[in-house]
Amino acid sequence: MSLFYLRKKIYKIIFLTYKYFIKPKKQVKSIYGIYLFPAFKDKTFKYYFKGTYGTFLSELIKSIDTKTLFVDIGSNQGLYSILAGQNKNIDHVISFEPSLQTSKLLKSNLKLNHITNCKVIQKGIGNQSGKTQLHVSESHSGKNSMRDFNDVKSSTNETVEIIDHKELNKLIPNHHRIFIKIDVEGYEEIVIHQLIECSFFENVYQIFCEVNTNWIDVNSVKEMLQKKGFKSFDKIGKNSSHYDLLISRQ
């Protein structure tokens, strides 16, 4: 049994104590070592607090030892943007989060953790620039999606701005070494299509991408990226239909 697993058990108890008894109004400290603005009704906050997302990506971000630009597409409340901002070797972080309410939490959490090298862009990425509807889950911001489906229970719609590769290209500096994390609830394939069209993409050395095989054609994505020089596609997680991919040029 790992130390992190044991700590998760402890943080679960702390979470329940906070939620039902203490009900803090100010910052709380997550198992990942970052401070968060309390949002106890939201499952993403709960997962951030007690470690549901595991340690693979958090440790990978901490291990980056060369000057890097970190691009967080679907940054939600900012767990990975904050961890990236705390790594002195990551000189700049760009976080995309289209939801107004979630981006407010993101900015609050960045401020709580004294992250000053992160630029928040309140936009999504799509096939063309304009406006679209974001299905917003009332209880789990991690389920917010621009996909036209009925999987988001108890949801409302929020009109958000989206941009295509032409606008994206203007927002991402042509850094010599770029790491991209993508978690956009079914829009991953569209985002990758747009990224490939950008001039900075040749400097992307790794992509960490959520995969749900009900929404994304994994073989198509692999073929697309192999043509752009990516050679390694490492599956993270045991679920056969919902997992993460670490995509690398080496």
Short mmCIF file of C-alpha atoms in Angstrom, two decimals:
data_model
loop_
_atom_site.label_atom_id
_atom_site.label_comp_id
_atom_site.label_asym_id
_atom_site.label_seq_id
_atom_site.Cartn_x
_atom_site.Cartn_y
_atom_site.Cartn_z
CA MET A 1 0.00 0.00 0.00
CA SER A 2 1.54 3.31 -1.09
CA LEU A 3 2.10 6.29 1.19
CA PHE A 4 -0.06 8.43 -1.11
CA TYR A 5 -2.94 5.93 -0.79
CA LEU A 6 -2.74 6.17 3.00
CA ARG A 7 -2.64 9.96 2.83
CA LYS A 8 -5.74 9.88 0.60
CA LYS A 9 -7.60 8.07 3.38
CA ILE A 10 -6.60 10.78 5.85
CA TYR A 11 -7.52 13.61 3.47
CA LYS A 12 -10.91 12.02 2.87
CA ILE A 13 -11.62 12.29 6.59
CA ILE A 14 -10.32 15.87 6.65
CA PHE A 15 -12.54 16.71 3.68
CA LEU A 16 -15.67 15.39 5.40
CA THR A 17 -14.76 17.23 8.60
CA TYR A 18 -14.34 20.47 6.69
CA LYS A 19 -17.51 20.01 4.64
CA TYR A 20 -19.92 19.08 7.40
CA PHE A 21 -18.45 20.58 10.58
CA ILE A 22 -15.79 23.27 10.19
CA LYS A 23 -17.08 24.73 6.88
CA PRO A 24 -14.02 26.94 6.25
CA LYS A 25 -14.51 30.18 4.36
CA LYS A 26 -10.82 30.72 3.63
CA GLN A 27 -8.16 28.67 1.88
CA VAL A 28 -7.59 24.98 2.57
CA LYS A 29 -4.54 22.91 1.73
CA SER A 30 -4.89 20.01 -0.71
CA ILE A 31 -3.10 16.67 -0.56
CA TYR A 32 -1.11 17.96 -3.55
CA GLY A 33 0.38 20.69 -1.35
CA ILE A 34 -1.47 23.58 -2.99
CA TYR A 35 -4.01 25.97 -1.49
CA LEU A 36 -7.58 26.03 -2.77
CA PHE A 37 -10.53 28.34 -2.35
CA PRO A 38 -13.32 26.24 -0.76
CA ALA A 39 -15.90 24.90 -3.22
CA PHE A 40 -17.28 21.93 -1.30
CA LYS A 41 -20.30 21.42 -3.55
CA ASP A 42 -18.08 20.73 -6.55
CA LYS A 43 -16.62 17.26 -7.15
CA THR A 44 -13.53 18.60 -8.91
CA PHE A 45 -12.62 20.53 -5.75
CA LYS A 46 -13.18 17.32 -3.77
CA TYR A 47 -10.92 15.37 -6.12
CA TYR A 48 -8.24 18.10 -5.96
CA PHE A 49 -8.39 18.08 -2.18
CA LYS A 50 -8.18 14.35 -1.46
CA GLY A 51 -6.04 13.15 -4.37
CA THR A 52 -8.48 11.37 -6.68
CA TYR A 53 -6.37 12.27 -9.72
CA GLY A 54 -3.41 10.29 -8.45
CA THR A 55 0.21 11.36 -8.74
CA PHE A 56 1.34 10.56 -12.28
CA LEU A 57 0.82 13.99 -13.84
CA SER A 58 1.60 15.97 -10.69
CA GLU A 59 4.94 14.18 -10.31
CA LEU A 60 5.66 14.52 -14.03
CA ILE A 61 5.16 18.28 -13.81
CA LYS A 62 7.38 18.51 -10.74
CA SER A 63 10.10 16.54 -12.53
CA ILE A 64 10.45 18.96 -15.47
CA ASP A 65 14.06 20.16 -15.23
CA THR A 66 14.48 22.15 -18.46
CA LYS A 67 13.05 25.55 -19.32
CA THR A 68 9.52 24.80 -20.52
CA LEU A 69 6.25 26.47 -21.47
CA PHE A 70 3.26 24.69 -19.91
CA VAL A 71 -0.06 24.98 -21.73
CA ASP A 72 -3.09 23.83 -19.73
CA ILE A 73 -6.13 23.38 -21.99
CA GLY A 74 -9.15 22.77 -19.79
CA SER A 75 -7.45 23.97 -16.62
CA ASN A 76 -10.60 24.00 -14.46
CA GLN A 77 -9.74 25.26 -10.95
CA GLY A 78 -6.03 25.10 -11.61
CA LEU A 79 -4.41 22.09 -9.95
CA TYR A 80 -1.91 21.48 -12.74
CA SER A 81 -1.44 25.14 -13.64
CA ILE A 82 -0.47 25.83 -10.03
CA LEU A 83 1.90 22.87 -9.84
CA ALA A 84 3.49 24.01 -13.10
CA GLY A 85 3.77 27.57 -11.80
CA GLN A 86 5.59 26.29 -8.71
CA ASN A 87 8.27 24.58 -10.80
CA LYS A 88 11.10 27.07 -11.33
CA ASN A 89 12.01 25.37 -14.60
CA ILE A 90 8.60 26.17 -16.09
CA ASP A 91 9.03 29.80 -16.98
CA HIS A 92 5.50 30.43 -18.22
CA VAL A 93 2.04 28.85 -17.87
CA ILE A 94 -0.93 29.51 -20.15
CA SER A 95 -4.29 28.27 -18.89
CA PHE A 96 -7.41 27.95 -21.02
CA GLU A 97 -10.71 27.79 -19.13
CA PRO A 98 -13.87 28.97 -20.93
CA SER A 99 -16.34 28.97 -18.01
CA LEU A 100 -16.73 32.31 -16.23
CA GLN A 101 -17.39 30.80 -12.79
CA THR A 102 -14.63 28.20 -13.05
CA SER A 103 -12.12 30.72 -14.36
CA LYS A 104 -12.88 32.89 -11.31
CA LEU A 105 -11.98 29.96 -9.05
CA LEU A 106 -8.88 29.34 -11.16
CA LYS A 107 -7.71 32.93 -10.73
CA SER A 108 -8.45 32.84 -6.99
CA ASN A 109 -6.42 29.66 -6.57
CA LEU A 110 -3.52 31.03 -8.58
CA LYS A 111 -3.50 34.08 -6.31
CA LEU A 112 -3.69 31.94 -3.15
CA ASN A 113 -0.57 30.08 -4.27
CA HIS A 114 1.28 33.23 -5.36
CA ILE A 115 1.55 32.07 -8.97
CA THR A 116 2.59 35.07 -11.04
CA ASN A 117 3.82 33.44 -14.26
CA CYS A 118 0.40 32.15 -15.40
CA LYS A 119 -1.82 33.80 -18.00
CA VAL A 120 -5.50 32.79 -17.84
CA ILE A 121 -7.40 32.83 -21.12
CA GLN A 122 -11.16 32.53 -20.65
CA LYS A 123 -11.74 30.79 -23.97
CA GLY A 124 -12.15 27.30 -25.35
CA ILE A 125 -10.66 25.84 -28.53
CA GLY A 126 -12.84 24.71 -31.42
CA ASN A 127 -13.01 24.27 -35.17
CA GLN A 128 -13.75 27.94 -35.70
CA SER A 129 -13.66 31.14 -33.67
CA GLY A 130 -16.93 32.44 -32.29
CA LYS A 131 -19.43 31.60 -29.57
CA THR A 132 -20.77 28.24 -28.45
CA GLN A 133 -22.70 26.67 -25.59
CA LEU A 134 -20.85 25.11 -22.69
CA HIS A 135 -22.90 22.56 -20.77
CA VAL A 136 -22.12 23.38 -17.15
CA SER A 137 -22.58 20.73 -14.47
CA GLU A 138 -23.94 22.15 -11.24
CA SER A 139 -22.07 19.62 -9.09
CA HIS A 140 -18.92 18.71 -11.06
CA SER A 141 -17.10 21.40 -13.06
CA GLY A 142 -14.86 18.67 -14.46
CA LYS A 143 -17.86 17.45 -16.45
CA ASN A 144 -18.40 20.79 -18.21
CA SER A 145 -18.37 20.16 -21.95
CA MET A 146 -18.92 21.82 -25.31
CA ARG A 147 -20.02 18.51 -26.79
CA ASP A 148 -23.66 18.24 -27.82
CA PHE A 149 -24.70 15.36 -25.61
CA ASN A 150 -26.85 14.56 -22.60
CA ASP A 151 -24.18 13.18 -20.27
CA VAL A 152 -23.95 16.35 -18.17
CA LYS A 153 -26.63 15.82 -15.54
CA SER A 154 -28.30 18.79 -13.84
CA SER A 155 -26.60 21.15 -16.25
CA THR A 156 -27.17 24.68 -17.43
CA ASN A 157 -25.81 26.33 -20.54
CA GLU A 158 -23.23 29.09 -20.61
CA THR A 159 -22.33 31.00 -23.74
CA VAL A 160 -18.55 30.95 -24.08
CA GLU A 161 -15.98 32.16 -26.57
CA ILE A 162 -13.98 29.67 -28.61
CA ILE A 163 -10.99 30.19 -30.89
CA ASP A 164 -9.44 28.22 -33.73
CA HIS A 165 -5.77 27.69 -34.60
CA LYS A 166 -5.41 31.15 -36.14
CA GLU A 167 -6.21 32.87 -32.86
CA LEU A 168 -4.49 30.20 -30.80
CA ASN A 169 -1.30 30.79 -32.74
CA LYS A 170 -1.31 34.42 -31.61
CA LEU A 171 -1.69 33.51 -27.94
CA ILE A 172 1.06 30.89 -27.57
CA PRO A 173 4.62 32.16 -27.83
CA ASN A 174 6.99 30.09 -29.95
CA HIS A 175 8.87 28.66 -26.97
CA HIS A 176 11.61 26.13 -27.75
CA ARG A 177 10.07 23.48 -25.44
CA ILE A 178 6.33 23.12 -24.86
CA PHE A 179 4.32 20.70 -22.73
CA ILE A 180 0.55 20.58 -23.33
CA LYS A 181 -2.10 19.09 -21.06
CA ILE A 182 -5.57 18.58 -22.58
CA ASP A 183 -8.71 17.76 -20.59
CA VAL A 184 -11.78 19.07 -22.40
CA GLU A 185 -14.45 16.38 -21.97
CA GLY A 186 -14.74 15.03 -25.48
CA TYR A 187 -13.23 17.94 -27.41
CA GLU A 188 -9.69 16.52 -27.27
CA GLU A 189 -9.57 15.42 -30.90
CA ILE A 190 -10.77 18.84 -32.09
CA VAL A 191 -8.17 20.58 -29.91
CA ILE A 192 -5.37 18.40 -31.29
CA HIS A 193 -6.48 19.14 -34.86
CA GLN A 194 -6.20 22.87 -34.12
CA LEU A 195 -2.87 22.55 -32.32
CA ILE A 196 -1.32 20.75 -35.29
CA GLU A 197 -2.10 23.75 -37.49
CA CYS A 198 -0.13 26.11 -35.23
CA SER A 199 3.44 27.19 -35.96
CA PHE A 200 4.57 26.50 -32.37
CA PHE A 201 3.50 22.84 -32.56
CA GLU A 202 6.88 21.68 -33.82
CA ASN A 203 8.25 22.61 -30.38
CA VAL A 204 5.70 20.57 -28.44
CA TYR A 205 7.63 17.66 -26.96
CA GLN A 206 4.87 16.04 -24.87
CA ILE A 207 1.09 16.02 -24.66
CA PHE A 208 -0.88 14.66 -21.72
CA CYS A 209 -4.41 13.99 -22.91
CA GLU A 210 -7.56 12.56 -21.37
CA VAL A 211 -9.15 9.84 -23.50
CA ASN A 212 -12.72 8.61 -23.51
CA THR A 213 -13.12 6.14 -26.36
CA ASN A 214 -16.82 6.97 -26.60
CA TRP A 215 -15.85 10.47 -27.75
CA ILE A 216 -12.45 10.17 -29.41
CA ASP A 217 -11.01 7.98 -32.17
CA VAL A 218 -7.71 7.06 -30.54
CA ASN A 219 -6.23 5.42 -33.64
CA SER A 220 -7.01 8.51 -35.72
CA VAL A 221 -5.32 10.74 -33.14
CA LYS A 222 -2.27 8.48 -32.98
CA GLU A 223 -1.95 8.44 -36.77
CA MET A 224 -2.31 12.20 -36.91
CA LEU A 225 0.41 12.76 -34.31
CA GLN A 226 2.76 10.11 -35.68
CA LYS A 227 2.84 12.10 -38.92
CA LYS A 228 4.03 15.05 -36.83
CA GLY A 229 6.89 13.12 -35.25
CA PHE A 230 5.36 11.69 -32.09
CA LYS A 231 6.53 8.16 -31.39
CA SER A 232 5.41 7.16 -27.91
CA PHE A 233 1.81 6.73 -26.70
CA ASP A 234 1.78 5.56 -23.10
CA LYS A 235 -1.56 4.63 -21.56
CA ILE A 236 -2.03 5.86 -17.99
CA GLY A 237 -4.78 4.09 -16.07
CA LYS A 238 -6.40 0.65 -16.10
CA ASN A 239 -9.83 1.48 -17.50
CA SER A 240 -10.12 0.29 -21.11
CA SER A 241 -12.40 3.12 -22.26
CA HIS A 242 -11.47 6.08 -20.05
CA TYR A 243 -7.81 6.78 -19.37
CA ASP A 244 -4.99 9.24 -20.08
CA LEU A 245 -2.34 9.21 -22.78
CA LEU A 246 1.17 10.55 -22.41
CA ILE A 247 2.23 11.34 -25.97
CA SER A 248 5.92 12.00 -26.58
CA ARG A 249 8.25 12.69 -29.49
CA GLN A 250 10.93 10.41 -28.02
#
